[in-house]
Each structure stands twice: as structure tokens, then as C-alpha cells.
Short mmCIF file of C-alpha atoms in Angstrom, two decimals:
data_model
loop_
_atom_site.label_atom_id
_atom_site.label_comp_id
_atom_site.label_asym_id
_atom_site.label_seq_id
_atom_site.Cartn_x
_atom_site.Cartn_y
_atom_site.Cartn_z
CA MET A 305 0.00 0.00 0.00
CA SER A 306 1.44 3.40 -1.00
CA ASP A 307 0.91 6.92 0.29
CA ILE A 308 -0.88 8.96 -2.37
CA ALA A 309 0.97 12.20 -1.58
CA ARG A 310 4.32 10.46 -2.09
CA VAL A 311 3.11 8.90 -5.33
CA LEU A 312 1.85 12.24 -6.60
CA ASP A 313 5.22 13.83 -5.76
CA GLN A 314 6.85 11.19 -7.95
CA LEU A 315 4.46 12.22 -10.75
CA GLY A 316 5.37 15.90 -10.41
CA GLY A 317 2.69 16.72 -7.83
CA ILE A 318 -0.33 15.90 -9.95
CA GLY A 319 -1.72 12.78 -11.59
CA ARG A 320 -4.70 10.76 -12.74
CA ARG A 321 -6.51 8.21 -10.58
CA ALA A 322 -5.39 5.34 -12.83
CA GLN A 323 -1.75 6.37 -12.33
CA VAL A 324 -1.92 6.36 -8.53
CA LEU A 325 -3.94 3.11 -8.45
CA ASP A 326 -1.30 1.46 -10.65
CA ARG A 327 1.31 2.45 -8.05
CA GLY A 328 -0.43 0.69 -5.19
CA VAL A 329 -2.71 3.39 -3.81
CA SER A 330 -6.16 2.09 -2.94
CA ARG A 331 -9.45 3.92 -3.41
CA PRO A 332 -9.97 4.19 0.39
CA ASP A 333 -6.46 5.72 0.61
CA ILE A 334 -7.53 8.39 -1.90
CA ASP A 335 -10.75 9.14 -0.01
CA HIS A 336 -8.91 9.37 3.32
CA ALA A 337 -6.22 11.68 1.88
CA LEU A 338 -8.91 13.94 0.39
CA ALA A 339 -10.79 14.10 3.70
CA ARG A 340 -7.71 15.18 5.67
CA GLY A 341 -6.48 17.63 3.03
CA ALA A 342 -3.31 15.76 2.16
CA VAL A 343 -4.33 15.92 -1.51
CA ILE A 344 -6.93 17.87 -3.48
CA ARG A 345 -9.27 16.83 -6.26
CA VAL A 346 -8.39 18.94 -9.30
CA ARG A 347 -11.31 17.56 -11.30
CA GLN A 348 -12.94 14.18 -11.63
CA GLY A 349 -10.22 11.54 -11.65
CA VAL A 350 -7.29 13.98 -11.24
CA TYR A 351 -5.54 14.66 -7.92
CA ALA A 352 -2.71 16.91 -6.73
CA THR A 353 -0.77 17.86 -3.65
CA PRO A 354 -1.59 21.28 -2.14
CA ALA A 355 1.89 22.57 -3.04
CA VAL A 356 1.29 22.42 -6.80
CA ASP A 357 1.50 25.78 -8.57
CA PRO A 358 -1.97 27.36 -8.98
CA ALA A 359 -1.41 27.89 -12.72
CA VAL A 360 -0.60 24.19 -13.14
CA LEU A 361 -3.78 23.34 -11.24
CA SER A 362 -5.88 25.63 -13.44
CA ALA A 363 -4.36 24.15 -16.60
CA ALA A 364 -5.04 20.62 -15.30
CA ARG A 365 -8.65 21.54 -14.55
CA HIS A 366 -8.95 22.59 -18.17
CA GLY A 367 -7.31 19.38 -19.31
CA GLY A 368 -3.67 20.13 -20.08
CA GLU A 369 -0.44 21.97 -19.31
CA VAL A 370 0.56 25.59 -18.77
CA ALA A 371 1.57 26.90 -22.18
CA CYS A 372 2.76 29.89 -24.20
CA GLY A 373 3.92 33.03 -22.33
CA ALA A 374 3.07 31.69 -18.87
CA ALA A 375 5.19 28.61 -19.55
CA LEU A 376 8.10 30.77 -20.72
CA ARG A 377 7.90 32.86 -17.54
CA ALA A 378 7.86 29.69 -15.45
CA HIS A 379 11.13 28.65 -17.11
CA GLY A 380 12.68 32.04 -16.28
CA VAL A 381 12.41 33.45 -19.83
CA TRP A 382 11.91 37.22 -20.20
CA VAL A 383 8.40 37.83 -21.54
CA LEU A 384 7.14 41.21 -22.66
CA SER A 385 4.44 42.64 -20.41
CA ASP A 386 1.66 44.81 -21.80
CA GLU A 387 1.07 46.50 -18.45
CA HIS A 388 1.29 50.28 -18.81
CA PRO A 389 2.79 52.14 -15.81
CA ALA A 390 -0.24 54.44 -15.65
CA ARG A 391 -2.36 51.38 -14.85
CA SER A 392 0.01 49.69 -12.42
CA GLY A 393 -1.28 51.11 -9.12
CA ALA A 394 -2.49 48.76 -6.38
CA ASN A 395 -6.14 49.78 -6.75
CA ASP A 396 -6.02 49.25 -10.52
CA ARG A 397 -4.49 45.80 -10.06
CA ASP A 398 -7.35 44.86 -7.76
CA HIS A 399 -9.89 45.59 -10.51
CA ARG A 400 -8.05 44.21 -13.57
CA PRO A 401 -9.25 40.81 -14.81
CA MET A 402 -6.79 37.96 -14.46
CA PRO A 403 -4.92 37.29 -17.72
CA ARG A 404 -6.09 34.35 -19.78
CA LEU A 405 -4.26 31.13 -19.03
CA HIS A 406 -3.00 29.38 -22.15
CA VAL A 407 -3.26 25.61 -21.91
CA TRP A 408 -1.67 23.01 -24.16
CA MET A 409 -4.12 20.17 -24.80
CA GLY A 410 -2.20 18.27 -27.46
CA PRO A 411 -3.64 17.73 -30.94
CA SER A 412 -6.79 15.97 -29.71
CA GLY A 413 -7.12 16.90 -26.04
CA ARG A 414 -10.60 17.45 -24.59
CA GLN A 415 -11.34 20.72 -22.81
CA HIS A 416 -13.08 20.73 -19.43
CA ALA A 417 -15.14 23.69 -18.25
CA HIS A 418 -14.31 24.89 -14.74
CA ALA A 419 -15.08 27.80 -12.43
CA GLY A 420 -13.60 31.10 -13.61
CA CYS A 421 -12.37 29.54 -16.86
CA ARG A 422 -10.93 32.03 -19.35
CA CYS A 423 -8.45 29.55 -20.78
CA ARG A 424 -7.11 29.68 -24.31
CA ALA A 425 -6.48 26.16 -25.63
CA HIS A 426 -3.47 25.20 -27.74
CA HIS A 427 -3.48 22.04 -29.86
CA GLU A 428 0.03 22.02 -31.35
CA ILE A 429 1.90 18.76 -31.88
CA GLY A 430 4.58 18.20 -29.23
CA ASP A 431 7.46 15.79 -28.73
CA ARG A 432 5.28 13.90 -26.22
CA PRO A 433 1.58 13.63 -25.36
CA ALA A 434 0.09 16.43 -23.29
CA GLY A 435 -0.06 15.74 -19.56
CA PHE A 436 -0.07 18.01 -16.53
CA GLY A 437 2.60 20.59 -15.73
CA ILE A 438 4.41 23.12 -17.91
CA VAL A 439 5.34 22.70 -21.56
CA GLU A 440 8.98 22.77 -22.67
CA VAL A 441 10.56 26.04 -23.78
CA LEU A 442 10.70 25.19 -27.48
CA LEU A 443 6.99 24.36 -27.70
CA ALA A 444 6.15 27.43 -25.62
CA LEU A 445 8.07 29.59 -28.12
CA VAL A 446 6.14 28.04 -31.01
CA GLN A 447 2.92 28.95 -29.19
CA TYR A 448 4.10 32.44 -28.25
CA ALA A 449 5.01 33.12 -31.88
CA VAL A 450 1.27 32.89 -32.59
CA CYS A 451 -0.10 34.65 -29.51
CA GLY A 452 2.53 37.34 -28.91
CA THR A 453 3.82 40.20 -31.01
CA PRO A 454 6.83 39.64 -33.31
CA GLU A 455 9.10 41.71 -31.06
CA GLY A 456 7.76 39.96 -27.96
CA PHE A 457 8.58 36.62 -29.57
CA PHE A 458 12.06 37.88 -30.48
CA ALA A 459 12.80 39.09 -26.94
CA ALA A 460 11.62 35.79 -25.46
CA LEU A 461 13.72 33.83 -27.95
CA GLU A 462 16.89 35.79 -27.17
CA SER A 463 16.24 35.35 -23.45
CA ALA A 464 15.88 31.59 -23.90
CA LEU A 465 19.11 31.51 -25.91
CA GLN A 466 20.98 33.52 -23.28
CA LEU A 467 19.76 31.13 -20.58
CA GLY A 468 20.87 28.11 -22.61
CA LEU A 469 17.32 26.70 -22.81
CA ILE A 470 17.27 25.95 -26.54
CA PRO A 471 18.36 22.34 -27.21
CA GLN A 472 20.73 21.24 -29.94
CA GLY A 473 19.01 21.76 -33.27
CA GLY A 474 16.23 23.69 -31.55
CA LEU A 475 16.59 26.83 -33.65
CA ALA A 476 16.15 24.88 -36.87
CA THR A 477 13.06 23.20 -35.42
CA LEU A 478 11.66 26.51 -34.25
CA ARG A 479 12.32 28.15 -37.60
CA SER A 480 10.42 25.38 -39.38
CA ARG A 481 7.40 25.74 -37.09
CA VAL A 482 6.86 29.52 -37.00
CA SER A 483 5.21 31.64 -39.67
CA GLU A 484 7.37 32.62 -42.63
CA HIS A 485 7.34 36.30 -41.68
CA LEU A 486 8.96 35.44 -38.30
CA ARG A 487 11.78 33.24 -39.58
CA TRP A 488 14.18 36.14 -40.09
CA LEU A 489 13.82 36.89 -36.36
CA VAL A 490 15.03 33.38 -35.55
CA ASP A 491 18.04 33.97 -37.83
CA PHE A 492 18.71 37.42 -36.32
CA ALA A 493 18.51 36.26 -32.69
CA SER A 494 21.65 35.84 -30.59
CA ASP A 495 22.52 34.78 -27.06
CA GLN A 496 24.18 38.10 -26.15
CA ALA A 497 21.25 40.04 -24.65
CA ASP A 498 21.20 40.23 -20.86
CA SER A 499 17.56 41.34 -20.84
CA GLY A 500 14.51 41.57 -23.05
CA LEU A 501 14.93 45.34 -23.09
CA GLU A 502 18.26 44.93 -24.87
CA SER A 503 16.61 42.64 -27.40
CA LEU A 504 13.86 45.17 -28.09
CA LEU A 505 16.37 48.00 -28.42
CA ARG A 506 18.57 46.08 -30.87
CA LEU A 507 15.63 44.87 -32.96
CA ARG A 508 13.90 48.25 -33.19
CA LEU A 509 17.10 50.05 -34.16
CA HIS A 510 17.93 47.34 -36.71
CA LEU A 511 14.58 48.03 -38.35
CA ARG A 512 15.65 51.69 -38.56
CA GLY A 513 18.87 50.68 -40.29
CA ILE A 514 21.03 51.29 -37.19
CA THR A 515 23.58 48.62 -36.33
CA LEU A 516 24.85 48.15 -32.78
CA GLN A 517 27.78 46.33 -31.21
CA SER A 518 26.44 44.22 -28.35
CA GLN A 519 28.07 43.60 -24.95
CA VAL A 520 31.23 45.60 -25.61
CA GLU A 521 34.06 45.62 -23.06
CA ILE A 522 35.55 49.11 -22.60
CA ALA A 523 38.71 49.42 -20.53
CA GLY A 524 38.11 51.46 -17.39
CA VAL A 525 34.35 51.30 -17.85
CA ALA A 526 33.50 47.57 -17.94
CA ARG A 527 31.02 45.90 -20.26
CA VAL A 528 28.29 48.06 -21.79
CA ASP A 529 25.04 46.93 -23.37
CA PHE A 530 25.64 48.52 -26.77
CA LEU A 531 28.14 50.71 -28.58
CA LEU A 532 26.93 52.84 -31.48
CA ALA A 533 29.29 54.39 -34.06
CA GLY A 534 32.23 53.68 -31.78
CA ARG A 535 31.40 56.58 -29.42
CA ILE A 536 27.83 56.38 -28.13
CA ILE A 537 27.10 53.93 -25.32
CA LEU A 538 23.51 52.73 -25.04
CA GLU A 539 22.32 51.20 -21.77
CA ALA A 540 18.93 49.53 -21.20
CA ASP A 541 18.10 49.64 -17.50
CA GLY A 542 15.61 47.21 -16.01
CA ARG A 543 12.91 48.12 -13.53
CA GLU A 544 15.13 47.48 -10.53
CA ASN A 545 17.82 50.03 -11.41
CA HIS A 546 15.91 53.05 -10.15
CA GLU A 547 14.72 51.21 -7.04
CA ARG A 548 18.27 50.65 -5.74
CA SER A 549 20.30 53.77 -5.01
CA SER A 550 23.57 51.80 -4.87
CA LYS A 551 23.01 50.50 -8.41
CA ARG A 552 22.18 53.99 -9.62
CA HIS A 553 25.39 55.34 -8.06
CA LYS A 554 27.50 52.69 -9.80
CA ASP A 555 25.85 53.57 -13.12
CA LEU A 556 26.74 57.23 -12.64
CA LEU A 557 30.35 56.31 -11.90
CA ARG A 558 30.48 54.21 -15.09
CA ASP A 559 29.01 57.05 -17.13
CA ALA A 560 31.58 59.47 -15.74
CA ALA A 561 34.44 57.05 -16.49
CA ALA A 562 33.13 56.66 -20.03
CA ALA A 563 32.84 60.44 -20.50
CA ALA A 564 36.45 60.84 -19.38
CA GLN A 565 37.45 58.70 -22.37
CA GLY A 566 35.29 60.63 -24.83
CA TYR A 567 32.24 58.39 -24.83
CA GLU A 568 28.67 59.62 -24.48
CA THR A 569 26.17 57.47 -22.58
CA LEU A 570 22.45 57.33 -23.32
CA ARG A 571 20.59 55.42 -20.64
CA PHE A 572 16.96 54.31 -21.04
CA ASP A 573 14.74 52.53 -18.56
CA TYR A 574 11.93 49.99 -18.89
CA VAL A 575 9.12 52.54 -19.16
CA MET A 576 10.93 54.64 -21.76
CA ILE A 577 11.75 51.71 -24.04
CA LEU A 578 8.30 50.17 -23.83
CA PHE A 579 6.07 53.24 -23.65
CA ARG A 580 8.11 56.26 -24.83
CA TRP A 581 9.92 54.73 -27.76
CA ASP A 582 9.41 57.89 -29.81
CA LEU A 583 11.54 59.81 -27.33
CA VAL A 584 14.18 57.07 -27.13
CA LEU A 585 14.50 56.91 -30.92
CA ALA A 586 14.66 60.71 -31.23
CA ALA A 587 17.47 60.83 -28.65
CA ILE A 588 19.50 58.11 -30.38
CA GLU A 589 19.05 59.45 -33.90
CA GLY A 590 19.69 63.01 -32.71
CA ARG A 591 23.00 62.16 -31.05
CA LEU A 592 24.01 59.96 -33.99
CA ALA A 593 23.32 62.83 -36.40
CA VAL A 594 25.52 65.17 -34.32
CA LEU A 595 28.31 62.60 -34.27
CA GLN A 596 28.10 62.05 -38.01
CA SER A 597 28.07 65.83 -38.65
CA ARG A 598 31.21 66.24 -36.58
CA GLN A 599 32.85 63.43 -38.52
CA VAL A 600 32.04 65.17 -41.82
CA GLN A 601 33.49 68.44 -40.50
CA ASP A 602 36.63 66.68 -39.28
CA ASP A 603 37.09 64.96 -42.61
CA ALA A 604 36.68 68.28 -44.45
CA ALA A 605 39.20 69.96 -42.15
CA ARG A 606 41.75 67.20 -42.77
CA LEU A 607 41.34 67.61 -46.53
CA GLN A 608 41.99 71.35 -46.27
CA ASP A 609 45.15 70.76 -44.24
CA ARG A 610 46.69 68.59 -46.96
#
């Protein structure tokens, strides 16, 4: 006779009745564990331990696994948020509806209605049958390529690459499974970006015909996010930078050290890159124009001196 909680832990915290019965758990054991709260009934014939992630429980109630952007977040991948700072106050959060949970059902999985269900079902083919839990990163990227924006997909892909979560041959598989108009993003992606903000910055400037050097080491300054035209440093600061005064102080010291060597630093935060891109682009193109104008003047002066 086996303890159902231990058996469920072996199954990843959640499983079907047939699975636990096959492992020696009796029906009275299941009823007793339910009565004392050692396990919970997810839906008819599916049980879980109380420690299972709520998103995994919701996906199991619907009949499958956490998918798409939620799965990517669960794996630690940077996923673009559509939350605007003007709507991010505590009171606003209390009244916003919960985001839709995306659930992978497999090609022929059956959906189950449940309380509060706003689930979006996915039926892609995977490397294994759908079960309960969280889909693998590669399948989640295939799903996010459909549900997210192109630049959101690109940022998530670069984050997965940087984290080493794409298996051998995974990029070729991904390229074959996304829409044709997204395949160039798979080819353009690299594993150099330290954050999704860097990915967005590089992609958006590339579309403007501006090429950046990524993760450049500058003596006396350390590594910078981007170097433009050999003189302009671009830094993409995450949300946490302005919440920690010590980090802000170190950034100012780096900027001063860079200025002492003739570099100019343009530093943009999360809100600016996501919600004030017009200002970010104007700043970058404005400084680049000044630099290029100076170069033209210097070249003309050198010609006159000959």
C-alpha cells in the first residue's frame, strides 16, 4: 500500500486516478487523503498535492499543461508585459481581470469547463503527449510566436538563448514551425542580450537601419550593453535600477568614467523603451546625427590641411 501524496510527488505533484492506483494506492487511501487535506481533487479523476502551482492546477482543470507566455515565464524566460505604468497602481491591479491562461491540450485533447475559466487552448503537436505541468521552452516559443507580437517573440527567444534553454538543433526546429514572416527573427537572434529590453532596443534600431555592437568591453568602464558608431554607449536599465540607489550610483560612476574617455552614454529605462519609444528613438538618432556631422566636419578639415 502506498501513500498517495508520495506517489503524486513522484508524478510531479499531480496525476490521474489510474496512475496512482497502478502504483499501489487504494481507493480508500484516496478518499482518506482527500478528507484530511493531504491531496486535493483537481477535477474528476485527477488529484494533486496542495503545493502544486496554482497555474498548473488551473491548466489541469482545463485538461492540459501551462503553455505559451506563462510557460516561458515559469522557465525564467523574459516575456514582454503589456502592463502600462499608468495602470500599475495597487487599486487598478485589484480591478483588472486575471490574464487568460494558455493551456496546451495536445492535438486531440478534450477541454473541461471549470469555475472562472478564461483559458485559451493550444493544440500544437509536441514531442510527447500532453499531460499536466508546464510545456517545454521550445513548444512554448512556437505557441508564443502565434499569440505574442513579433518583437515579444524575439525578446523571449533571445532570453531563452541567453539562458541556454534551446536544445541542440532547436533553432532549426523553431524556424520550421513559426510563420514565414517570423523566420528572419530566428536567424537574427543571438545569445548576447542580458535582458529583453536589450533585445527590443537592438531589434527596433535594426529596423531603422542602425547597427549596434552588443556587450562591448571598454577598458576602465566595464562591459556596456551597446556601442553605437564607436562613441555612443547605449544602456537599457531594467525596472530594478531606479529602485536601488547603490546601483544607480554605480551607473553614474560608469558614465563618468566613459565620459572621461570621450564616450557619451544614453541610458533608457523599462518605461521609456516600452512606452516612450518615440523619445528614445529621437534621442538616439539626434546624437548619432551630431556625431556624423562632426565626422564630416573633421574629414573636411583634414582635406583642407593637406
